[in-house]
Short mmCIF file of C-alpha atoms in Angstrom, two decimals:
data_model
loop_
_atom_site.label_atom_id
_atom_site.label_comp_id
_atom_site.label_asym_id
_atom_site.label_seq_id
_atom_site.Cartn_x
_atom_site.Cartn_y
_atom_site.Cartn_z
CA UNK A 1 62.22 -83.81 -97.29
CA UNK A 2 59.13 -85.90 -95.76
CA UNK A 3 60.16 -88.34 -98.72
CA UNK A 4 63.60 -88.86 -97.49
CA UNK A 5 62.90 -89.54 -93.82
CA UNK A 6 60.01 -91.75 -95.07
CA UNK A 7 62.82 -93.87 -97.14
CA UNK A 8 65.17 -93.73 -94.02
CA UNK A 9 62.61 -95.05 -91.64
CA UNK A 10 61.91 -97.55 -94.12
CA UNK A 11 65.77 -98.52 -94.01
CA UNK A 12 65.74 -98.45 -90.87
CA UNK A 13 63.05 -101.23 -90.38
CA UNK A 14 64.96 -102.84 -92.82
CA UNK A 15 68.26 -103.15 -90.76
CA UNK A 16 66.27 -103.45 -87.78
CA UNK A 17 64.42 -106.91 -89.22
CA UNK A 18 67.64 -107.76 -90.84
CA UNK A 19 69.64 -107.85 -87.21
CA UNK A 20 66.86 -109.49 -85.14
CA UNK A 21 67.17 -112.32 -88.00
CA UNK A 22 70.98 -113.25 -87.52
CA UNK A 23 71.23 -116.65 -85.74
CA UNK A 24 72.36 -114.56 -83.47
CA UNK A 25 70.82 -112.57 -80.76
CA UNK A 26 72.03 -109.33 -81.11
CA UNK A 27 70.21 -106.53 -79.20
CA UNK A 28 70.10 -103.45 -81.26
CA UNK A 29 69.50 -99.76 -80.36
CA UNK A 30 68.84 -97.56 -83.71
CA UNK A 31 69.35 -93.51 -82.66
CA UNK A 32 68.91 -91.05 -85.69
CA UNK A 33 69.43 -87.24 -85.34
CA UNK A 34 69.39 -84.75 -88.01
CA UNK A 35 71.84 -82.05 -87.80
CA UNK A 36 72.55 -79.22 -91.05
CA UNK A 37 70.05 -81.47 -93.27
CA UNK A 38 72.38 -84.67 -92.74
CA UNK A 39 70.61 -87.85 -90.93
CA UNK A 40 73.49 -89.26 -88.41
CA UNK A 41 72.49 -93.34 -86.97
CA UNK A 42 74.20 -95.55 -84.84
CA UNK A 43 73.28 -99.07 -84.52
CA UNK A 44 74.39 -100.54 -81.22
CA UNK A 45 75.17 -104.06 -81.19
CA UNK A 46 75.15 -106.09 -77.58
CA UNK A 47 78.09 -108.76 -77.64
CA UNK A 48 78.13 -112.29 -76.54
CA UNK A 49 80.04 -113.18 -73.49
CA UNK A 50 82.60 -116.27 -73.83
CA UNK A 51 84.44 -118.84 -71.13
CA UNK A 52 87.59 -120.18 -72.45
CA UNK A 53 88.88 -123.40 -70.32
CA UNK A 54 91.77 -124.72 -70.32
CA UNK A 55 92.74 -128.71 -69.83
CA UNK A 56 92.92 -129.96 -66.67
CA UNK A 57 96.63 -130.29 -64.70
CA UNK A 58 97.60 -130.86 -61.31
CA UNK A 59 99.24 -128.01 -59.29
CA UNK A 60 102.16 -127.99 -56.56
CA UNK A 61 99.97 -129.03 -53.84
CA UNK A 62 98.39 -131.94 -55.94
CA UNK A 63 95.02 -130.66 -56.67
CA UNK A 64 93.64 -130.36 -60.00
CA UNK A 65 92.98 -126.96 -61.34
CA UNK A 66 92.56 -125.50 -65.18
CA UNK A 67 92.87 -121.87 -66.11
CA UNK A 68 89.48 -120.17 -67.68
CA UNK A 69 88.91 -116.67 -69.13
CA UNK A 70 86.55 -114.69 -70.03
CA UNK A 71 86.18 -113.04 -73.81
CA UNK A 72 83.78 -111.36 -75.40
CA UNK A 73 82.62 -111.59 -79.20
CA UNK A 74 79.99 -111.59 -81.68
CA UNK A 75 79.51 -114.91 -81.89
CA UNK A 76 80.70 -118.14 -81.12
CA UNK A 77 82.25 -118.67 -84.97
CA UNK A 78 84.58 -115.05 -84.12
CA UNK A 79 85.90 -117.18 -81.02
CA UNK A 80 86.80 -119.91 -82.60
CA UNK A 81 88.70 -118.33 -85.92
CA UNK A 82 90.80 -116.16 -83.17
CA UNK A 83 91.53 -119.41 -81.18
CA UNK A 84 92.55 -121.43 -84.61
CA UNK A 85 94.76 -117.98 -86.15
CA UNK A 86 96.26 -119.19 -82.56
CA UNK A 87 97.27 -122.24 -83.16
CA UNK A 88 94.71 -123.25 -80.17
CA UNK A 89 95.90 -120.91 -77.67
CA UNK A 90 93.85 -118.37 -76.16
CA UNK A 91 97.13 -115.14 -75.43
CA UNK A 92 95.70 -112.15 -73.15
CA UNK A 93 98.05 -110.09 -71.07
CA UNK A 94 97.55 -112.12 -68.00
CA UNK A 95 99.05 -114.82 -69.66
CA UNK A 96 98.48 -118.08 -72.08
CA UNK A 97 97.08 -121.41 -72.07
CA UNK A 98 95.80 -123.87 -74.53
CA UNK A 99 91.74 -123.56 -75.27
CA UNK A 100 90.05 -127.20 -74.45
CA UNK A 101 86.33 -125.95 -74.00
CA UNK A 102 84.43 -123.06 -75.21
CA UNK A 103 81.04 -122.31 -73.61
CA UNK A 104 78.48 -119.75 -73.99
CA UNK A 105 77.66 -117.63 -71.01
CA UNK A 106 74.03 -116.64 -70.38
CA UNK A 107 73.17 -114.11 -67.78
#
């Protein structure tokens, strides 16, 4: 048995250097338990936050405004393949506009 959770731990270094080595920086939490002989872990993965603008267009009163949301994903390549399976067009249920600018948001 001490062999086993000496291979786990060593797994779980391995997953540990493997995620703090993406490009991107992903904040992981790695909880094991061991319940009726059976090791249980969850690897908890913090997700980057995303503003979506819109182009720029004048409203009724003649002021310029643009529509922005806020997504979150993985990375920056996940916003961007949901955007072009859109044709462009970022579709939530508070309605649609077409994506101009994409930018990062660090808190």
């Amino acid at each position: 048995m001490k062999d086993a959770i000496k291979q786990l731990l060593l797994h779980i270094m391995l997953w540990e250097t493997l995620l703090s080595s993406t490009a991107q920086t992903l904040t992981s939490q790695i909880t094991c338990s061991l319940k009726n002989g059976l090791i249980n872990i969850w690897i908890e993965v913090e997700m980057k936050r995303f503003r979506l603008v819109s182009n720029s267009f004048i409203d009724q009163n003649g002021a310029l405004r643009s529509k922005q949301q806020f997504v979150e994903a993985d990375s920056f390549a996940d916003v961007i393949e949901y955007i072009e399976s859109n044709a462009g067009w970022y579709t939530g249920i508070n309605g649609a506009f077409k994506v101009a600018y994409i930018e990062e948001v660090v808190e």
